[in-house]
Short mmCIF file of C-alpha atoms in Angstrom, two decimals:
data_model
loop_
_atom_site.label_atom_id
_atom_site.label_comp_id
_atom_site.label_asym_id
_atom_site.label_seq_id
_atom_site.Cartn_x
_atom_site.Cartn_y
_atom_site.Cartn_z
CA MET A 13 -126.45 55.14 170.84
CA PHE A 14 -124.04 58.06 170.88
CA THR A 15 -120.30 58.59 170.53
CA ASP A 16 -117.73 60.64 172.41
CA GLY A 17 -114.38 60.81 170.62
CA ASN A 18 -113.35 57.25 169.89
CA GLU A 19 -115.59 55.72 172.55
CA MET A 20 -119.01 54.25 171.83
CA TYR A 21 -121.88 54.13 174.27
CA VAL A 22 -125.11 52.19 173.94
CA ASP A 23 -128.32 53.24 175.67
CA ASP A 24 -129.65 50.80 178.24
CA ASN A 25 -132.65 49.98 176.06
CA GLU A 26 -130.46 48.88 173.21
CA HIS A 27 -129.26 45.32 172.88
CA ASP A 28 -125.97 44.64 174.67
CA GLY A 29 -124.93 42.53 171.71
CA TYR A 30 -124.47 45.60 169.54
CA LEU A 31 -120.88 46.06 170.66
CA ASP A 32 -120.20 42.45 169.78
CA ALA A 33 -121.70 43.03 166.34
CA LEU A 34 -119.11 45.67 165.57
CA HIS A 35 -115.57 45.00 164.45
CA PRO A 36 -113.44 45.27 167.62
CA GLY A 37 -111.20 47.86 165.98
CA ARG A 38 -109.33 48.35 162.75
CA ALA A 39 -105.74 47.25 163.02
CA ALA A 40 -103.40 47.89 160.15
CA ASP A 41 -103.92 45.17 157.59
CA PRO A 42 -100.56 43.88 156.31
CA ARG A 43 -102.08 42.70 153.04
CA ASP A 44 -101.77 44.78 149.93
CA PRO A 45 -104.84 46.24 148.18
CA GLY A 46 -105.73 43.71 145.55
CA GLU A 47 -105.60 40.97 148.15
CA THR A 48 -108.22 42.56 150.40
CA PHE A 49 -110.24 45.74 150.88
CA LEU A 50 -108.44 48.22 153.06
CA ASN A 51 -109.71 51.18 154.99
CA GLU A 52 -109.51 54.45 153.08
CA ASP A 53 -107.05 56.05 155.51
CA GLY A 54 -104.53 53.33 154.74
CA PHE A 55 -103.77 55.06 151.44
CA TYR A 56 -103.12 58.52 152.85
CA ARG A 57 -101.03 57.95 155.95
CA TRP A 58 -97.54 59.33 156.22
CA ASP A 59 -96.38 57.32 159.19
CA GLY A 60 -95.98 53.96 157.48
CA MET A 61 -98.25 52.32 160.05
CA GLY A 62 -100.24 50.16 157.69
CA GLY A 63 -100.26 52.76 154.94
CA HIS A 64 -99.27 52.15 151.34
CA ARG A 65 -97.56 55.37 150.36
CA ASP A 66 -94.18 53.67 150.44
CA THR A 67 -95.13 50.33 148.90
CA TYR A 68 -97.05 49.19 145.86
CA ALA A 69 -97.94 45.68 144.68
CA GLY A 70 -95.89 44.29 147.53
CA LEU A 71 -92.78 46.21 146.47
CA PRO A 72 -91.07 49.19 148.10
CA VAL A 73 -91.36 52.38 146.06
CA ALA A 74 -87.87 53.33 144.90
CA GLY A 75 -86.19 56.70 144.93
CA PHE A 76 -83.49 57.80 142.50
CA HIS A 77 -81.11 58.25 145.44
CA MET A 78 -80.97 54.46 145.70
CA LEU A 79 -78.21 54.21 143.11
CA ASN A 80 -75.91 56.13 145.40
CA ASP A 81 -77.03 54.32 148.52
CA HIS A 82 -77.27 50.75 147.28
CA GLY A 83 -75.38 50.47 144.02
CA ASP A 84 -77.12 49.13 140.94
CA PRO A 85 -80.49 47.79 142.17
CA ASP A 86 -82.42 44.91 140.66
CA PRO A 87 -85.30 46.68 138.85
CA SER A 88 -87.71 43.86 139.66
CA HIS A 89 -87.34 44.45 143.40
CA PHE A 90 -88.94 47.90 143.44
CA ALA A 91 -91.90 49.91 142.19
CA TRP A 92 -90.42 52.79 140.21
CA PRO A 93 -91.85 56.33 140.31
CA LEU A 94 -92.55 58.15 137.07
CA HIS A 95 -92.88 61.93 137.29
CA GLY A 96 -94.25 64.14 134.54
CA SER A 97 -92.88 67.38 135.94
CA GLU A 98 -91.21 68.89 138.96
CA MET A 99 -94.43 70.89 139.25
CA TYR A 100 -97.07 68.19 139.55
CA GLU A 101 -99.84 70.47 138.29
CA GLU A 102 -97.99 70.97 135.01
CA ALA A 103 -97.38 67.32 134.17
CA ASP A 104 -97.97 66.70 130.46
CA GLY A 105 -96.87 64.44 127.61
CA PRO A 106 -93.40 65.92 127.09
CA GLY A 107 -92.88 65.94 130.85
CA PHE A 108 -93.71 62.26 131.17
CA THR A 109 -91.51 61.46 128.17
CA ALA A 110 -88.59 63.21 129.85
CA GLY A 111 -89.39 61.49 133.14
CA LEU A 112 -89.44 58.08 131.49
CA GLU A 113 -86.12 58.72 129.78
CA LYS A 114 -84.64 59.69 133.14
CA LEU A 115 -86.02 56.53 134.70
CA LEU A 116 -84.72 54.28 131.92
CA ALA A 117 -81.31 55.93 132.14
CA THR A 118 -81.29 54.99 135.82
CA VAL A 119 -82.40 51.36 135.66
CA ASP A 120 -82.86 48.70 133.00
CA GLY A 121 -86.42 49.01 131.74
CA SER A 122 -86.50 45.37 130.69
CA GLY A 123 -86.52 44.42 134.37
CA ILE A 124 -89.13 46.86 135.66
CA GLN A 125 -92.26 45.12 136.91
CA ALA A 126 -94.07 47.97 138.69
CA ILE A 127 -94.44 51.72 138.07
CA VAL A 128 -96.21 54.36 140.14
CA VAL A 129 -97.11 57.55 138.28
CA ALA A 130 -96.63 60.18 140.94
CA GLY A 131 -98.06 63.66 141.07
CA ILE A 132 -101.42 65.33 140.76
CA SER A 133 -101.73 64.69 137.02
CA ALA A 134 -101.47 61.32 135.32
CA ARG A 135 -103.42 62.56 132.29
CA ASP A 136 -100.78 61.94 129.62
CA ALA A 137 -98.96 59.06 131.28
CA PRO A 138 -101.00 56.29 129.58
CA ALA A 139 -100.11 57.56 126.10
CA VAL A 140 -96.40 57.91 126.94
CA LEU A 141 -96.22 54.47 128.54
CA ALA A 142 -98.12 52.90 125.64
CA ALA A 143 -95.71 54.42 123.13
CA ASN A 144 -92.80 52.90 125.06
CA ALA A 145 -94.34 49.53 125.88
CA HIS A 146 -91.58 47.72 123.99
CA ARG A 147 -89.05 49.13 126.45
CA LEU A 148 -91.02 47.83 129.46
CA PRO A 149 -91.73 44.21 128.48
CA ARG A 150 -92.06 42.93 132.07
CA LEU A 151 -94.36 45.64 133.42
CA ARG A 152 -97.07 43.91 135.46
CA SER A 153 -98.37 46.56 137.89
CA LEU A 154 -99.21 50.23 137.30
CA PHE A 155 -100.60 52.89 139.63
CA LEU A 156 -101.89 56.08 137.98
CA GLY A 157 -102.18 58.93 140.48
CA PHE A 158 -99.86 57.77 143.25
CA ILE A 159 -100.23 61.07 145.06
CA GLU A 160 -99.35 62.02 148.61
CA PRO A 161 -102.11 63.05 151.04
CA ASP A 162 -101.48 66.78 150.70
CA TYR A 163 -103.84 66.77 147.72
CA GLN A 164 -107.57 66.12 147.51
CA ILE A 165 -108.50 63.06 145.49
CA SER A 166 -110.81 65.18 143.30
CA TRP A 167 -107.83 67.25 142.11
CA ILE A 168 -106.04 64.31 140.48
CA GLN A 169 -106.12 64.39 136.67
CA GLN A 170 -106.51 61.23 134.62
CA GLY A 171 -106.76 60.40 130.90
CA ASP A 172 -107.68 57.45 128.68
CA ILE A 173 -106.51 54.38 130.59
CA THR A 174 -107.56 52.09 127.74
CA GLN A 175 -104.20 52.84 126.12
CA VAL A 176 -102.20 51.00 128.78
CA LEU A 177 -104.53 48.00 128.71
CA GLU A 178 -104.12 47.73 124.95
CA ALA A 179 -100.36 48.31 124.99
CA PHE A 180 -99.51 45.99 127.89
CA PRO A 181 -101.31 42.66 127.32
CA ARG A 182 -99.40 41.08 130.24
CA LEU A 183 -100.36 43.76 132.77
CA GLU A 184 -101.80 42.08 135.87
CA ARG A 185 -102.73 45.05 138.02
CA LEU A 186 -103.98 48.59 137.42
CA ASP A 187 -104.79 51.09 140.17
CA VAL A 188 -106.29 54.49 139.35
CA ARG A 189 -106.62 57.31 141.88
CA GLY A 190 -108.76 60.29 140.88
CA SER A 191 -111.29 60.63 138.08
CA GLU A 192 -111.07 64.12 136.56
CA GLY A 193 -110.80 63.49 132.80
CA LEU A 194 -110.88 59.70 133.23
CA HIS A 195 -111.88 57.64 130.16
CA LEU A 196 -112.22 53.94 129.46
CA ARG A 197 -113.32 52.16 126.30
CA PRO A 198 -114.57 48.55 126.28
CA VAL A 199 -111.55 46.29 125.88
CA ARG A 200 -110.53 42.68 126.21
CA HIS A 201 -107.54 41.97 128.43
CA ALA A 202 -106.56 38.39 129.16
CA SER A 203 -104.05 38.95 132.00
CA LEU A 204 -105.47 41.66 134.29
CA LYS A 205 -106.14 40.28 137.78
CA VAL A 206 -106.64 43.44 139.85
CA LEU A 207 -108.43 46.64 138.81
CA ARG A 208 -109.03 49.39 141.35
CA PHE A 209 -110.54 52.88 141.06
CA GLU A 210 -110.12 55.21 144.05
CA THR A 211 -112.26 58.27 143.34
CA GLY A 212 -114.56 60.76 144.99
CA GLY A 213 -116.79 60.43 141.94
CA LEU A 214 -116.52 57.72 139.27
CA PRO A 215 -118.18 58.71 135.96
CA GLY A 216 -121.07 56.57 134.80
CA GLU A 217 -119.56 56.24 131.33
CA VAL A 218 -116.49 54.56 132.85
CA VAL A 219 -118.68 52.15 134.82
CA ARG A 220 -120.70 51.30 131.70
CA ALA A 221 -117.54 50.73 129.66
CA LEU A 222 -116.18 48.49 132.39
CA GLY A 223 -119.33 46.41 132.23
CA GLN A 224 -118.68 45.86 128.52
CA CYS A 225 -115.07 44.78 129.00
CA ASP A 226 -113.96 41.17 128.68
CA LEU A 227 -111.59 40.50 131.58
CA PRO A 228 -111.36 36.72 131.94
CA ALA A 229 -108.55 36.73 134.54
CA LEU A 230 -109.85 39.54 136.77
CA GLU A 231 -110.12 38.43 140.41
CA HIS A 232 -110.40 41.76 142.26
CA LEU A 233 -112.53 44.70 141.11
CA GLU A 234 -112.91 47.75 143.33
CA LEU A 235 -114.87 50.90 142.51
CA TRP A 236 -115.10 53.95 144.76
CA LEU A 237 -118.27 55.37 143.21
CA GLY A 238 -118.31 58.66 145.09
CA VAL A 239 -120.82 61.48 144.77
CA ALA A 240 -122.41 63.40 141.91
CA GLU A 241 -120.83 66.68 143.01
CA TYR A 242 -117.42 65.26 142.06
CA GLY A 243 -118.44 63.42 138.91
CA GLY A 244 -119.90 60.27 140.44
CA ASP A 245 -123.01 60.11 138.28
CA ALA A 246 -123.12 56.30 137.93
CA THR A 247 -126.51 54.69 138.55
CA VAL A 248 -127.37 51.13 139.47
CA ASN A 249 -128.31 50.59 135.82
CA ASP A 250 -124.72 51.47 134.86
CA LEU A 251 -123.56 48.61 137.12
CA GLU A 252 -125.61 46.02 135.25
CA GLY A 253 -122.69 44.75 133.15
CA VAL A 254 -120.47 44.32 136.19
CA LEU A 255 -123.16 42.67 138.31
CA SER A 256 -124.06 40.23 135.57
CA GLY A 257 -120.49 38.92 135.74
CA THR A 258 -120.57 38.04 132.05
CA GLY A 259 -117.15 39.46 131.25
CA LEU A 260 -115.71 38.64 134.67
CA PRO A 261 -115.70 34.85 135.02
CA ALA A 262 -112.79 34.75 137.51
CA LEU A 263 -114.05 37.54 139.81
CA ARG A 264 -113.74 36.67 143.51
CA ARG A 265 -113.56 40.06 145.27
CA LEU A 266 -115.96 42.89 144.39
CA GLY A 267 -115.99 46.32 146.00
CA LEU A 268 -118.72 48.86 145.19
CA ARG A 269 -117.80 51.42 147.78
CA ASP A 270 -118.06 55.05 148.87
CA SER A 271 -121.45 55.65 147.24
CA GLU A 272 -124.18 58.12 148.10
CA ILE A 273 -126.64 55.63 146.57
CA GLN A 274 -125.24 52.73 148.61
CA ASP A 275 -128.72 51.45 149.51
CA GLU A 276 -129.64 51.17 145.83
CA VAL A 277 -126.30 49.53 145.09
CA ALA A 278 -126.88 47.02 147.89
CA ALA A 279 -130.32 46.19 146.51
CA ALA A 280 -128.85 45.62 143.05
CA VAL A 281 -126.07 43.45 144.47
CA ALA A 282 -128.65 41.40 146.37
CA ALA A 283 -130.12 40.22 143.06
CA ALA A 284 -126.88 40.03 141.08
CA PRO A 285 -125.74 36.76 139.46
CA VAL A 286 -122.07 37.56 140.14
CA VAL A 287 -122.56 37.33 143.92
CA ALA A 288 -122.75 33.53 143.91
CA ARG A 289 -119.08 33.16 143.02
CA LEU A 290 -117.66 35.90 145.26
CA GLU A 291 -115.43 35.26 148.24
CA ALA A 292 -115.38 38.87 149.44
CA LEU A 293 -117.81 41.75 149.03
CA SER A 294 -117.35 45.36 150.09
CA LEU A 295 -120.18 47.89 150.27
CA ALA A 296 -118.21 50.05 152.68
CA MET A 297 -117.47 53.78 152.95
CA GLY A 298 -120.90 54.86 151.68
CA GLU A 299 -124.32 55.85 152.96
CA LEU A 300 -125.56 52.34 153.70
CA SER A 301 -128.62 52.31 155.95
CA ASP A 302 -131.02 49.67 157.23
CA ALA A 303 -132.89 49.75 153.90
CA GLY A 304 -129.83 48.58 152.00
CA ALA A 305 -128.94 46.01 154.63
CA GLU A 306 -132.50 44.65 154.55
CA ALA A 307 -132.21 44.22 150.78
CA LEU A 308 -128.95 42.31 151.23
CA LEU A 309 -130.46 39.95 153.79
CA SER A 310 -133.51 39.38 151.57
CA GLY A 311 -131.57 38.71 148.37
CA ARG A 312 -129.26 35.99 147.15
CA PRO A 313 -127.55 34.00 149.92
CA LEU A 314 -124.36 35.52 151.30
CA THR A 315 -123.41 32.68 153.65
CA HIS A 316 -120.74 31.49 151.22
CA LEU A 317 -118.73 34.70 151.62
CA ARG A 318 -115.51 34.70 153.58
CA HIS A 319 -115.59 38.47 154.14
CA LEU A 320 -118.28 41.15 154.06
CA ASP A 321 -117.01 44.71 154.46
CA LEU A 322 -119.63 47.27 155.53
CA HIS A 323 -117.45 49.68 157.49
CA HIS A 324 -118.47 53.35 157.60
CA HIS A 325 -122.21 52.70 157.70
CA PHE A 326 -125.47 54.18 159.04
CA LEU A 327 -127.03 50.99 160.38
CA THR A 328 -129.04 50.82 163.57
CA ALA A 329 -128.00 48.58 166.43
CA PRO A 330 -130.71 45.95 165.78
CA MET A 331 -129.75 45.71 162.10
CA ALA A 332 -126.08 45.21 162.93
CA ILE A 333 -127.06 42.34 165.20
CA ARG A 334 -129.34 40.84 162.54
CA ILE A 335 -126.51 40.81 160.02
CA ARG A 336 -124.21 39.02 162.46
CA HIS A 337 -126.84 36.43 163.27
CA ALA A 338 -127.78 35.88 159.61
CA LEU A 339 -124.17 35.30 158.53
CA PRO A 340 -122.51 33.46 161.42
CA GLY A 341 -119.65 32.01 159.37
CA VAL A 342 -118.73 35.24 157.58
CA GLU A 343 -116.05 37.69 158.72
CA ILE A 344 -118.01 40.95 158.84
CA ASP A 345 -116.57 44.44 159.27
CA LEU A 346 -119.19 46.72 160.82
CA SER A 347 -116.74 49.23 162.23
CA GLU A 348 -117.07 53.01 161.99
CA PRO A 349 -120.82 53.38 162.63
CA GLN A 350 -121.86 56.91 161.76
CA GLU A 351 -124.36 59.24 163.40
CA GLN A 352 -127.32 60.22 161.22
CA LEU A 353 -128.18 63.45 163.01
CA GLY A 354 -126.46 65.62 160.41
CA GLY A 355 -127.42 63.52 157.40
CA ARG A 356 -125.54 60.72 155.69
CA TYR A 357 -122.24 61.12 153.86
CA VAL A 358 -119.58 59.04 152.12
CA ALA A 359 -116.08 58.53 153.48
CA VAL A 360 -114.21 60.05 150.50
CA ALA A 361 -115.55 62.78 148.19
CA GLU A 362 -113.46 65.88 147.62
#
């Protein structure tokens, strides 16, 4: 098999069914992250064609110009941007405090349900938001690192996100983009339903802490594990708490994505107790090869899944066909097959 641009060709000695085993193409998915696993480029597009730069948690991201254009808006109808500084690189605690005061002078904080922390640094935003939790009693969704695609994901600064989980017990969704400086302590949170980490390298200590958390309402967990070069030093042993499912009784969608050890992750998932109650599983964006796929097919049954996402993979044509045949009732995404001539690589790193 070889590729030329966007076209795929299969050698005559390869099974004609290979093309049928691949997803016929990736159309823009209208669902919001948290409802499904989206392709990585959906988060960095400028054109609005299926991207999520201009929406969050199903809400349009507001601009301060809206007061002039639309009068006094209903705060619950928008996701509100919080900036720490005009110069994103210099965002700090005082900057976020000033930004929050500006936001709360613009709209009634008691009605705000969603906030996106914009800019290349969200490091001090959790502390500032936690200190002002009483002024944001209806906050349900928070995105830390809502940065435009001009910046590499590895540049985005984060801090201790435990603070927002402790300060907002009714928070239902938390998205984190970037992992430089990221910290998490084991915590119990009764309301969180969606937790997503988009990183080029997720620290092992964060993964271990997550496995020790008690999140009884969590339905969607998504980890972009990344590569060691950018801080992604998590091992399959670090995933043990997550894969046991002990603190995640409501989990239905699990994404362990973008990993340079994707074969090892797949083998661990194949034996994981949590798999039996999943509706959707994503092992996409990483260096998945036939070895990892073989482990999946030899492990716990996956026929109960509604969706299996393996896009951006390094599978051979026969293995892709085997997966289709083994899971006939499962929607499987095998798009974006990668060539192995230059070595394997993840979809998102730097």
